[in-house]
mmCIF file of C-alpha atoms and ligand atoms in Angstrom:
data_model
loop_
_atom_site.group_PDB
_atom_site.id
_atom_site.type_symbol
_atom_site.label_atom_id
_atom_site.label_comp_id
_atom_site.label_asym_id
_atom_site.label_seq_id
_atom_site.Cartn_x
_atom_site.Cartn_y
_atom_site.Cartn_z
ATOM 1 C CA MET A 926 41.948 -4.943 25.195
ATOM 2 C CA ILE A 927 40.371 -2.194 24.084
ATOM 3 C CA LYS A 928 37.519 -3.895 22.043
ATOM 4 C CA LYS A 929 35.063 -1.888 19.559
ATOM 5 C CA THR A 930 31.362 -2.904 18.546
ATOM 6 C CA ARG A 931 31.043 -3.698 15.345
ATOM 7 C CA ILE A 932 27.915 -5.119 14.170
ATOM 8 C CA MET A 933 28.269 -7.371 10.672
ATOM 9 C CA THR A 934 24.294 -8.442 11.578
ATOM 10 C CA PRO A 935 21.982 -8.030 8.505
ATOM 11 C CA GLY A 936 19.317 -5.627 10.829
ATOM 12 C CA PRO A 937 20.135 -3.961 12.697
ATOM 13 C CA THR A 938 23.255 -1.835 11.171
ATOM 14 C CA PRO A 939 25.849 0.532 12.165
ATOM 15 C CA VAL A 940 23.998 3.861 12.387
ATOM 16 C CA PRO A 941 25.937 6.533 11.050
ATOM 17 C CA VAL A 942 26.666 9.288 14.314
ATOM 18 C CA ASP A 943 24.782 12.028 12.129
ATOM 19 C CA VAL A 944 21.808 9.756 12.086
ATOM 20 C CA LEU A 945 21.729 9.047 16.126
ATOM 21 C CA LEU A 946 22.264 12.800 16.949
ATOM 22 C CA GLU A 947 18.947 13.894 14.869
ATOM 23 C CA GLY A 948 17.225 11.377 17.538
ATOM 24 C CA ALA A 949 18.651 13.384 20.259
ATOM 25 C CA LYS A 950 16.861 16.347 19.087
ATOM 26 C CA GLU A 951 14.135 17.700 20.738
ATOM 27 C CA THR A 952 10.563 16.194 20.469
ATOM 28 C CA ILE A 953 7.646 17.817 19.134
ATOM 29 C CA ALA A 954 3.898 17.425 19.037
ATOM 30 C CA HIS A 955 2.909 15.858 15.847
ATOM 31 C CA ARG A 956 0.172 17.520 14.760
ATOM 32 C CA THR A 957 2.333 20.439 14.071
ATOM 33 C CA PRO A 958 2.648 21.753 10.637
ATOM 34 C CA GLU A 959 6.745 21.509 11.544
ATOM 35 C CA PHE A 960 5.938 17.555 12.108
ATOM 36 C CA LYS A 961 3.410 17.623 9.075
ATOM 37 C CA LYS A 962 5.980 19.081 6.769
ATOM 38 C CA MET A 963 8.644 17.058 7.946
ATOM 39 C CA LEU A 964 6.347 13.843 7.253
ATOM 40 C CA LYS A 965 5.781 15.285 3.890
ATOM 41 C CA THR A 966 9.112 15.051 3.014
ATOM 42 C CA ALA A 967 9.927 12.095 4.509
ATOM 43 C CA SER A 968 6.991 10.401 2.123
ATOM 44 C CA GLU A 969 8.298 12.073 -0.804
ATOM 45 C CA ASN A 970 11.855 11.082 -0.483
ATOM 46 C CA LEU A 971 10.767 7.070 0.582
ATOM 47 C CA LYS A 972 8.891 7.207 -2.987
ATOM 48 C CA LYS A 973 12.261 7.246 -4.619
ATOM 49 C CA VAL A 974 13.562 4.588 -2.650
ATOM 50 C CA PHE A 975 10.850 2.209 -3.183
ATOM 51 C CA ARG A 976 10.951 3.671 -6.909
ATOM 52 C CA THR A 977 7.210 3.941 -6.604
ATOM 53 C CA ASP A 978 4.980 6.753 -7.857
ATOM 54 C CA GLY A 979 2.438 5.099 -5.446
ATOM 55 C CA HIS A 980 1.908 5.468 -1.858
ATOM 56 C CA VAL A 981 4.128 4.684 1.206
ATOM 57 C CA PHE A 982 3.027 5.171 4.450
ATOM 58 C CA ILE A 983 5.209 4.878 7.976
ATOM 59 C CA LEU A 984 4.548 2.427 10.548
ATOM 60 C CA SER A 985 6.064 2.471 14.145
ATOM 61 C CA SER A 986 6.735 -1.366 14.000
ATOM 62 C CA SER A 987 9.181 -3.900 13.321
ATOM 63 C CA GLY A 988 9.223 -4.652 9.768
ATOM 64 C CA THR A 989 7.133 -7.432 10.521
ATOM 65 C CA GLY A 990 4.432 -5.284 11.575
ATOM 66 C CA ALA A 991 4.554 -4.219 7.917
ATOM 67 C CA LEU A 992 4.027 -7.497 6.989
ATOM 68 C CA GLU A 993 1.362 -8.046 8.621
ATOM 69 C CA ALA A 994 -0.299 -4.707 7.641
ATOM 70 C CA ALA A 995 0.626 -6.057 4.026
ATOM 71 C CA VAL A 996 -1.412 -9.756 5.040
ATOM 72 C CA ALA A 997 -3.906 -8.254 7.029
ATOM 73 C CA ASN A 998 -5.279 -5.768 4.253
ATOM 74 C CA THR A 999 -5.003 -8.627 1.130
ATOM 75 C CA VAL A 1000 -6.355 -11.778 2.773
ATOM 76 C CA SER A 1001 -9.667 -12.556 3.779
ATOM 77 C CA PRO A 1002 -10.494 -16.243 5.341
ATOM 78 C CA GLY A 1003 -9.956 -18.867 2.718
ATOM 79 C CA ASP A 1004 -8.469 -16.601 0.089
ATOM 80 C CA LYS A 1005 -5.847 -18.673 -2.016
ATOM 81 C CA VAL A 1006 -2.285 -17.383 -1.863
ATOM 82 C CA ILE A 1007 1.238 -18.405 -2.977
ATOM 83 C CA THR A 1008 3.918 -18.185 -0.600
ATOM 84 C CA ILE A 1009 7.554 -18.919 -1.346
ATOM 85 C CA VAL A 1010 9.253 -20.402 1.352
ATOM 86 C CA GLY A 1011 13.083 -20.356 0.934
ATOM 87 C CA GLY A 1012 14.123 -19.763 4.138
ATOM 88 C CA LYS A 1013 12.995 -17.803 7.448
ATOM 89 C CA PHE A 1014 11.508 -15.063 6.235
ATOM 90 C CA GLY A 1015 9.132 -16.983 3.364
ATOM 91 C CA GLU A 1016 8.156 -18.576 6.066
ATOM 92 C CA ARG A 1017 7.185 -15.764 8.077
ATOM 93 C CA TRP A 1018 5.250 -14.884 5.260
ATOM 94 C CA ALA A 1019 3.017 -18.482 5.349
ATOM 95 C CA GLU A 1020 3.096 -18.267 8.928
ATOM 96 C CA LEU A 1021 1.039 -14.581 8.717
ATOM 97 C CA GLY A 1022 -1.205 -16.472 6.213
ATOM 98 C CA GLN A 1023 -1.734 -19.121 7.984
ATOM 99 C CA ALA A 1024 -3.116 -16.715 10.999
ATOM 100 C CA TYR A 1025 -5.221 -14.794 8.540
ATOM 101 C CA GLY A 1026 -6.847 -17.898 7.344
ATOM 102 C CA ALA A 1027 -5.197 -18.076 3.839
ATOM 103 C CA ASN A 1028 -5.826 -21.168 2.115
ATOM 104 C CA MET A 1029 -2.166 -21.522 1.302
ATOM 105 C CA VAL A 1030 -0.413 -22.836 -1.448
ATOM 106 C CA LYS A 1031 3.993 -23.220 -0.989
ATOM 107 C CA ILE A 1032 6.401 -22.947 -3.012
ATOM 108 C CA GLU A 1033 8.680 -24.469 -1.054
ATOM 109 C CA VAL A 1034 12.379 -24.432 -2.141
ATOM 110 C CA GLU A 1035 15.473 -25.885 -0.487
ATOM 111 C CA TRP A 1036 17.353 -23.322 1.964
ATOM 112 C CA GLY A 1037 19.845 -21.432 0.031
ATOM 113 C CA ASP A 1038 18.051 -21.667 -3.137
ATOM 114 C CA LEU A 1039 15.865 -19.753 -5.704
ATOM 115 C CA ALA A 1040 12.446 -20.130 -6.917
ATOM 116 C CA GLU A 1041 12.611 -19.415 -10.727
ATOM 117 C CA PRO A 1042 9.723 -17.211 -12.429
ATOM 118 C CA ALA A 1043 8.917 -19.942 -14.305
ATOM 119 C CA GLN A 1044 8.364 -21.820 -11.235
ATOM 120 C CA VAL A 1045 5.450 -19.138 -9.599
ATOM 121 C CA GLU A 1046 4.009 -19.202 -13.287
ATOM 122 C CA LYS A 1047 3.692 -22.828 -13.298
ATOM 123 C CA VAL A 1048 1.655 -22.826 -9.689
ATOM 124 C CA LEU A 1049 -0.734 -19.729 -10.814
ATOM 125 C CA ARG A 1050 -1.634 -21.461 -14.245
ATOM 126 C CA GLU A 1051 -2.473 -24.718 -11.783
ATOM 127 C CA ASN A 1052 -4.114 -22.199 -9.122
ATOM 128 C CA PRO A 1053 -6.059 -19.171 -11.076
ATOM 129 C CA ASP A 1054 -7.935 -18.315 -8.358
ATOM 130 C CA THR A 1055 -5.066 -16.891 -6.705
ATOM 131 C CA LYS A 1056 -5.667 -13.932 -4.710
ATOM 132 C CA VAL A 1057 -1.874 -12.656 -3.467
ATOM 133 C CA VAL A 1058 1.425 -13.962 -4.122
ATOM 134 C CA PHE A 1059 3.946 -13.379 -1.236
ATOM 135 C CA SER A 1060 7.712 -13.301 -2.395
ATOM 136 C CA THR A 1061 10.904 -12.316 -0.483
ATOM 137 C CA LEU A 1062 13.413 -9.901 -2.398
ATOM 138 C CA SER A 1063 16.517 -10.851 0.078
ATOM 139 C CA GLU A 1064 15.802 -13.857 1.911
ATOM 140 C CA THR A 1065 17.609 -12.811 4.942
ATOM 141 C CA SER A 1066 18.576 -15.977 6.344
ATOM 142 C CA THR A 1067 20.005 -17.388 3.413
ATOM 143 C CA GLY A 1068 21.970 -14.371 1.417
ATOM 144 C CA VAL A 1069 19.319 -15.030 -1.598
ATOM 145 C CA VAL A 1070 17.994 -12.784 -3.809
ATOM 146 C CA TYR A 1071 15.134 -13.522 -5.502
ATOM 147 C CA ASP A 1072 14.160 -12.512 -9.170
ATOM 148 C CA ILE A 1073 11.712 -10.007 -8.266
ATOM 149 C CA LYS A 1074 11.351 -8.366 -11.847
ATOM 150 C CA GLY A 1075 10.701 -12.015 -13.404
ATOM 151 C CA ILE A 1076 7.801 -12.986 -10.782
ATOM 152 C CA ALA A 1077 6.173 -10.063 -11.350
ATOM 153 C CA GLU A 1078 6.120 -9.953 -14.758
ATOM 154 C CA VAL A 1079 4.329 -13.173 -14.546
ATOM 155 C CA VAL A 1080 2.160 -12.411 -11.514
ATOM 156 C CA LYS A 1081 0.983 -9.186 -13.455
ATOM 157 C CA LYS A 1082 -0.612 -11.275 -15.854
ATOM 158 C CA THR A 1083 -3.182 -12.709 -13.473
ATOM 159 C CA ASP A 1084 -5.718 -11.585 -11.174
ATOM 160 C CA ALA A 1085 -3.402 -12.013 -8.449
ATOM 161 C CA ILE A 1086 -1.096 -9.012 -6.829
ATOM 162 C CA LEU A 1087 2.410 -9.133 -6.084
ATOM 163 C CA VAL A 1088 3.666 -8.649 -1.978
ATOM 164 C CA VAL A 1089 7.405 -8.407 -1.811
ATOM 165 C CA ASP A 1090 8.909 -8.457 1.766
ATOM 166 C CA ALA A 1091 11.884 -5.851 0.630
ATOM 167 C CA VAL A 1092 12.860 -5.581 4.299
ATOM 168 C CA SER A 1093 16.731 -6.300 3.952
ATOM 169 C CA GLY A 1094 16.723 -6.079 0.294
ATOM 170 C CA LEU A 1095 15.353 -2.359 -0.144
ATOM 171 C CA ILE A 1096 18.348 -0.018 -1.363
ATOM 172 C CA ALA A 1097 20.719 -2.616 -0.923
ATOM 173 C CA GLU A 1098 19.644 -4.333 -4.132
ATOM 174 C CA PRO A 1099 17.706 -2.792 -6.899
ATOM 175 C CA LEU A 1100 13.344 -2.856 -6.786
ATOM 176 C CA GLU A 1101 11.876 -1.068 -9.287
ATOM 177 C CA MET A 1102 8.279 -0.455 -8.242
ATOM 178 C CA SER A 1103 6.648 1.012 -10.533
ATOM 179 C CA GLU A 1104 8.818 -0.387 -13.431
ATOM 180 C CA TRP A 1105 8.552 -4.195 -12.752
ATOM 181 C CA GLY A 1106 4.881 -3.495 -11.406
ATOM 182 C CA VAL A 1107 5.305 -4.836 -7.966
ATOM 183 C CA ASP A 1108 1.859 -4.192 -6.070
ATOM 184 C CA ILE A 1109 2.830 -3.631 -2.619
ATOM 185 C CA ALA A 1110 6.675 -3.866 -0.965
ATOM 186 C CA VAL A 1111 7.249 -3.346 2.576
ATOM 187 C CA ALA A 1112 10.540 -2.621 4.007
ATOM 188 C CA GLY A 1113 11.968 -1.534 7.889
ATOM 189 C CA SER A 1114 14.391 0.985 9.532
ATOM 190 C CA GLN A 1115 17.270 -1.307 10.889
ATOM 191 C CA LYS A 1116 18.523 -2.845 7.543
ATOM 192 C CA ALA A 1117 19.706 -0.496 4.576
ATOM 193 C CA PHE A 1118 18.237 2.431 5.755
ATOM 194 C CA MET A 1119 20.815 2.938 8.383
ATOM 195 C CA MET A 1120 18.354 3.427 11.144
ATOM 196 C CA PRO A 1121 18.048 2.378 14.226
ATOM 197 C CA PRO A 1122 15.042 -0.007 14.699
ATOM 198 C CA GLY A 1123 11.539 1.131 15.134
ATOM 199 C CA LEU A 1124 10.168 2.230 11.748
ATOM 200 C CA ALA A 1125 8.686 -0.154 9.020
ATOM 201 C CA PHE A 1126 7.402 0.965 5.549
ATOM 202 C CA VAL A 1127 4.455 -0.422 3.364
ATOM 203 C CA ALA A 1128 4.500 0.992 -0.670
ATOM 204 C CA VAL A 1129 1.404 0.504 -2.440
ATOM 205 C CA GLN A 1130 1.898 1.303 -6.028
ATOM 206 C CA THR A 1131 -0.982 -0.342 -7.880
ATOM 207 C CA GLU A 1132 -4.924 0.528 -8.598
ATOM 208 C CA LYS A 1133 -4.923 -3.560 -8.927
ATOM 209 C CA ALA A 1134 -3.392 -3.635 -4.954
ATOM 210 C CA TRP A 1135 -6.046 -0.722 -3.832
ATOM 211 C CA LYS A 1136 -9.163 -3.039 -5.061
ATOM 212 C CA ARG A 1137 -7.416 -5.870 -2.910
ATOM 213 C CA ILE A 1138 -7.394 -3.775 0.061
ATOM 214 C CA GLU A 1139 -10.607 -2.631 -0.191
ATOM 215 C CA GLU A 1140 -12.346 -6.370 -0.458
ATOM 216 C CA THR A 1141 -10.430 -7.967 1.845
ATOM 217 C CA SER A 1142 -13.262 -8.501 4.828
ATOM 218 C CA SER A 1143 -10.120 -9.641 7.394
ATOM 219 C CA PRO A 1144 -10.102 -7.623 10.815
ATOM 220 C CA ARG A 1145 -7.456 -4.648 11.014
ATOM 221 C CA TYR A 1146 -7.546 -1.682 12.518
ATOM 222 C CA TYR A 1147 -3.959 -0.196 14.104
ATOM 223 C CA PHE A 1148 -2.633 -1.412 10.423
ATOM 224 C CA ASP A 1149 -5.537 -0.512 8.519
ATOM 225 C CA LEU A 1150 -3.926 1.015 4.984
ATOM 226 C CA ARG A 1151 -7.301 2.830 4.273
ATOM 227 C CA ALA A 1152 -6.581 4.968 7.203
ATOM 228 C CA TYR A 1153 -3.270 5.967 6.355
ATOM 229 C CA LYS A 1154 -4.309 6.194 2.795
ATOM 230 C CA LYS A 1155 -6.766 9.094 4.035
ATOM 231 C CA LYS A 1156 -3.979 10.696 6.596
ATOM 232 C CA HIS A 1157 -1.276 10.663 3.934
ATOM 233 C CA PRO A 1158 1.449 11.838 4.410
ATOM 234 C CA ASP A 1159 0.018 12.300 8.013
ATOM 235 C CA THR A 1160 0.340 9.249 10.319
ATOM 236 C CA PRO A 1161 -3.277 8.379 11.661
ATOM 237 C CA TYR A 1162 -1.939 7.778 15.383
ATOM 238 C CA THR A 1163 1.073 9.587 16.352
ATOM 239 C CA GLY A 1164 4.410 9.157 14.597
ATOM 240 C CA ALA A 1165 7.416 8.140 16.177
ATOM 241 C CA VAL A 1166 8.535 11.980 15.939
ATOM 242 C CA ASN A 1167 12.071 11.142 16.815
ATOM 243 C CA LEU A 1168 12.622 8.140 14.491
ATOM 244 C CA VAL A 1169 11.096 10.533 11.414
ATOM 245 C CA TYR A 1170 13.603 13.133 12.277
ATOM 246 C CA GLN A 1171 16.630 10.266 11.918
ATOM 247 C CA LEU A 1172 14.712 8.993 8.745
ATOM 248 C CA ASN A 1173 14.858 12.162 7.148
ATOM 249 C CA LYS A 1174 18.303 12.381 7.904
ATOM 250 C CA ALA A 1175 19.240 9.130 6.082
ATOM 251 C CA LEU A 1176 17.282 9.715 3.122
ATOM 252 C CA GLU A 1177 19.120 12.506 2.473
ATOM 253 C CA MET A 1178 22.222 10.481 3.007
ATOM 254 C CA ILE A 1179 20.989 8.251 0.715
ATOM 255 C CA GLU A 1180 19.978 10.300 -1.594
ATOM 256 C CA GLU A 1181 23.704 12.031 -1.509
ATOM 257 C CA GLU A 1182 25.501 8.805 -2.340
ATOM 258 C CA GLY A 1183 22.571 7.820 -5.070
ATOM 259 C CA MET A 1184 20.515 4.563 -5.368
ATOM 260 C CA GLU A 1185 22.826 3.227 -7.953
ATOM 261 C CA ASN A 1186 26.087 3.736 -6.052
ATOM 262 C CA ILE A 1187 24.297 2.665 -2.905
ATOM 263 C CA TRP A 1188 23.660 -1.132 -5.396
ATOM 264 C CA LYS A 1189 27.140 -0.976 -6.400
ATOM 265 C CA ARG A 1190 28.700 -0.551 -3.510
ATOM 266 C CA HIS A 1191 26.606 -3.468 -1.721
ATOM 267 C CA ALA A 1192 27.762 -5.893 -5.006
ATOM 268 C CA LEU A 1193 31.226 -5.206 -4.772
ATOM 269 C CA PHE A 1194 31.588 -5.259 -0.897
ATOM 270 C CA ALA A 1195 29.505 -8.945 -1.031
ATOM 271 C CA GLU A 1196 31.662 -10.087 -3.769
ATOM 272 C CA ALA A 1197 34.858 -9.382 -1.708
ATOM 273 C CA MET A 1198 33.529 -11.050 1.434
ATOM 274 C CA ARG A 1199 32.766 -14.104 -1.020
ATOM 275 C CA ASN A 1200 35.864 -14.256 -2.722
ATOM 276 C CA GLY A 1201 37.396 -13.834 0.768
ATOM 277 C CA VAL A 1202 36.077 -16.333 2.661
ATOM 278 C CA LYS A 1203 36.373 -18.924 -0.901
ATOM 279 C CA GLU A 1204 40.145 -18.558 -0.613
ATOM 280 C CA ILE A 1205 40.775 -19.423 2.777
ATOM 281 C CA GLY A 1206 38.565 -22.910 1.774
ATOM 282 C CA LEU A 1207 35.453 -22.083 3.173
ATOM 283 C CA GLU A 1208 31.904 -22.690 0.898
ATOM 284 C CA LEU A 1209 28.963 -20.612 0.646
ATOM 285 C CA LEU A 1210 25.266 -21.626 1.298
ATOM 286 C CA PRO A 1211 23.361 -20.228 -1.561
ATOM 287 C CA LYS A 1212 24.189 -21.396 -4.955
ATOM 288 C CA LYS A 1213 23.625 -17.609 -6.632
ATOM 289 C CA PRO A 1214 24.055 -15.527 -4.066
ATOM 290 C CA GLY A 1215 22.485 -12.256 -3.603
ATOM 291 C CA ASN A 1216 24.831 -8.916 -2.612
ATOM 292 C CA VAL A 1217 22.802 -8.046 0.650
ATOM 293 C CA LEU A 1218 24.963 -10.331 3.060
ATOM 294 C CA THR A 1219 27.518 -13.550 2.640
ATOM 295 C CA ALA A 1220 26.135 -16.879 4.203
ATOM 296 C CA VAL A 1221 28.722 -19.097 5.101
ATOM 297 C CA LYS A 1222 28.953 -23.137 6.095
ATOM 298 C CA ILE A 1223 30.953 -23.606 9.134
ATOM 299 C CA PRO A 1224 33.297 -25.652 8.709
ATOM 300 C CA GLU A 1225 34.408 -29.067 9.727
ATOM 301 C CA GLY A 1226 35.372 -29.345 13.289
ATOM 302 C CA VAL A 1227 34.171 -25.932 14.564
ATOM 303 C CA ASP A 1228 31.330 -25.296 16.496
ATOM 304 C CA GLY A 1229 28.626 -22.739 15.258
ATOM 305 C CA ALA A 1230 27.719 -20.760 18.479
ATOM 306 C CA GLU A 1231 31.453 -20.989 19.353
ATOM 307 C CA PHE A 1232 32.378 -19.178 16.454
ATOM 308 C CA LEU A 1233 30.326 -16.563 16.668
ATOM 309 C CA LYS A 1234 30.958 -16.080 20.777
ATOM 310 C CA VAL A 1235 34.487 -15.324 20.200
ATOM 311 C CA ALA A 1236 34.049 -12.991 16.873
ATOM 312 C CA ARG A 1237 31.714 -11.244 19.557
ATOM 313 C CA GLU A 1238 33.559 -11.570 22.483
ATOM 314 C CA LYS A 1239 37.174 -11.487 22.031
ATOM 315 C CA TYR A 1240 37.194 -8.684 18.632
ATOM 316 C CA GLY A 1241 33.728 -7.290 19.788
ATOM 317 C CA MET A 1242 32.315 -8.241 16.206
ATOM 318 C CA TYR A 1243 29.000 -9.176 15.652
ATOM 319 C CA PHE A 1244 28.189 -11.917 13.139
ATOM 320 C CA SER A 1245 24.589 -13.420 13.048
ATOM 321 C CA GLY A 1246 24.146 -17.382 12.930
ATOM 322 C CA GLY A 1247 21.983 -19.627 11.084
ATOM 323 C CA GLN A 1248 18.054 -19.334 11.384
ATOM 324 C CA GLY A 1249 15.477 -22.471 11.999
ATOM 325 C CA LYS A 1250 16.708 -25.297 10.397
ATOM 326 C CA LEU A 1251 20.159 -23.404 9.800
ATOM 327 C CA THR A 1252 20.984 -22.766 13.073
ATOM 328 C CA GLY A 1253 24.725 -23.916 13.803
ATOM 329 C CA LYS A 1254 25.192 -24.921 10.175
ATOM 330 C CA ILE A 1255 25.908 -21.146 8.798
ATOM 331 C CA PHE A 1256 27.718 -17.596 9.935
ATOM 332 C CA ARG A 1257 26.252 -14.187 8.201
ATOM 333 C CA ALA A 1258 28.180 -11.525 7.556
ATOM 334 C CA SER A 1259 26.217 -8.926 6.217
ATOM 335 C CA ASN A 1260 27.343 -5.884 4.210
ATOM 336 C CA LEU A 1261 24.300 -3.912 4.403
ATOM 337 C CA GLY A 1262 23.771 -0.051 4.942
ATOM 338 C CA TYR A 1263 26.077 2.004 6.813
ATOM 339 C CA VAL A 1264 28.955 -0.383 5.873
ATOM 340 C CA ASP A 1265 32.738 0.580 4.415
ATOM 341 C CA ARG A 1266 35.600 -0.955 2.947
ATOM 342 C CA LEU A 1267 37.681 -0.908 6.008
ATOM 343 C CA ASP A 1268 34.462 -2.966 7.942
ATOM 344 C CA MET A 1269 34.730 -5.596 5.493
ATOM 345 C CA ILE A 1270 38.573 -6.014 5.724
ATOM 346 C CA SER A 1271 38.196 -6.214 9.572
ATOM 347 C CA ALA A 1272 35.376 -8.721 8.821
ATOM 348 C CA MET A 1273 37.201 -11.188 6.550
ATOM 349 C CA ALA A 1274 40.176 -10.431 9.606
ATOM 350 C CA VAL A 1275 37.816 -11.329 12.512
ATOM 351 C CA ILE A 1276 36.961 -14.764 10.645
ATOM 352 C CA GLU A 1277 39.899 -15.759 9.764
ATOM 353 C CA MET A 1278 41.326 -15.007 13.189
ATOM 354 C CA VAL A 1279 38.171 -16.750 15.072
ATOM 355 C CA LEU A 1280 38.866 -20.150 12.939
ATOM 356 C CA SER A 1281 42.362 -20.114 13.739
ATOM 357 C CA ASP A 1282 41.756 -18.915 17.683
ATOM 358 C CA LEU A 1283 38.895 -22.358 17.221
ATOM 359 C CA GLY A 1284 41.973 -24.593 15.857
ATOM 360 C CA LYS A 1285 40.915 -24.593 12.344
ATOM 361 C CA LYS A 1286 44.349 -24.387 10.165
ATOM 362 C CA VAL A 1287 43.504 -21.492 7.626
ATOM 363 C CA PRO A 1288 45.806 -19.603 5.716
ATOM 364 C CA ILE A 1289 46.019 -16.338 7.590
ATOM 365 C CA GLY A 1290 45.809 -12.621 5.761
ATOM 366 C CA ALA A 1291 45.096 -14.662 2.291
ATOM 367 C CA GLY A 1292 40.920 -14.168 2.804
ATOM 368 C CA VAL A 1293 42.175 -10.406 3.574
ATOM 369 C CA LYS A 1294 44.213 -10.231 0.619
ATOM 370 C CA VAL A 1295 41.764 -11.358 -1.359
ATOM 371 C CA VAL A 1296 39.287 -8.875 0.144
ATOM 372 C CA GLU A 1297 41.519 -5.840 -0.342
ATOM 373 C CA GLU A 1298 42.377 -6.655 -4.262
ATOM 374 C CA THR A 1299 38.478 -6.888 -5.179
ATOM 375 C CA LEU A 1300 37.847 -3.467 -3.583
ATOM 376 C CA LEU A 1301 40.625 -2.161 -5.130
ATOM 377 C CA LYS A 1302 38.554 -3.414 -8.594
ATOM 378 C CA GLY A 1303 35.708 -1.510 -7.144
HETATM 379 C C1 PLP B 1296 14.701 -8.368 8.978
HETATM 380 C C2 PLP B 1296 13.549 -8.661 7.899
HETATM 381 C C3 PLP B 1296 12.552 -8.761 8.862
HETATM 382 C C4 PLP B 1296 11.817 -8.275 9.665
HETATM 383 O O1 PLP B 1296 12.160 -8.384 10.922
HETATM 384 P P1 PLP B 1296 11.838 -7.476 12.436
HETATM 385 O O2 PLP B 1296 12.349 -8.619 13.162
HETATM 386 O O3 PLP B 1296 10.684 -7.528 12.493
HETATM 387 O O4 PLP B 1296 12.345 -6.155 11.837
HETATM 388 C C5 PLP B 1296 11.390 -9.346 7.677
HETATM 389 N N1 PLP B 1296 12.094 -9.689 6.648
HETATM 390 C C6 PLP B 1296 13.331 -10.047 6.130
HETATM 391 C C7 PLP B 1296 13.247 -10.300 4.883
HETATM 392 C C8 PLP B 1296 14.109 -9.179 7.453
HETATM 393 O O5 PLP B 1296 15.533 -9.516 7.042
#
């Protein structure tokens, strides 16, 4: 049987052919006027997606490299930092903080739940010597989106800076760095950017953040943001030339669709998926789900690993499972990046068929019907 590959994972996400083809162009030397011009264009367009009037730096690494850069440049050993931990990626902030010797205060929330700005405010009041608050915009392991606007409001009133992991959230969900006063935000190429993995981005919005970066005593070299600032928009070390071609193409496509339209599309698609899975009796993990992906509890009597395997091997569709303590308990269907209406309908169809293959009685076509009805409203 013919089987096409469809990735509905929250990174890597599908890459449009036009972006793929850019990567096949001839590699040029990086210290040339041509490449410098490309980096200048990239940095201008990156500012538009981060909604910042500060600097956006391009790193050659996966998203975690940008997370590490953010920690290495803002945390000195013994510094008090607050991390919001409500999933795998909040945990990553905490692990990085630990690696850099931070004096950590964790705001632990149940995986699938939110940390409200009021909670952050309370912990900040109890810890007035806090230097940095680390949060996630879209907690990819649970599908929850945090209220970064609200959190920024409370952090802004203190001496601390706010650093946001927007790796899966940027472009998919609103993030207004300059308007909300987010000090630093990071992202990666293989999510809503519609690019292959390999690039990461660090956006620095405020003077307060730069002051912190200057003061920090942690050792850093490749990820020293001062070196990136000095060379900006050039990169201090060899830029990932072909990935930058792809970045410029992807940013052009993003500009053409428009950020507001992209946010609306993600909201509509995620709503369609939520309505569809609920219609066939499945339960969502988050109480307040975001619009990047849908995290769904694996129903009684179904093996989570088997669900993913049948989807992949029989239908060519890649969903993600649960991470960490959610392994085997949920599956995640992403609508992140280059995903269209028919992808959403096929994803819902595959969910129904796989559950049926695994002997779970579901009303075949009922979820698909609701997905279509939701999409027709958009
Ligand atoms: C994907 C992702 C990352 C980065 O992961 P890498 O594998 O290093 O690219 C970080 N944070 C969040 C929220 C993510 O979704």
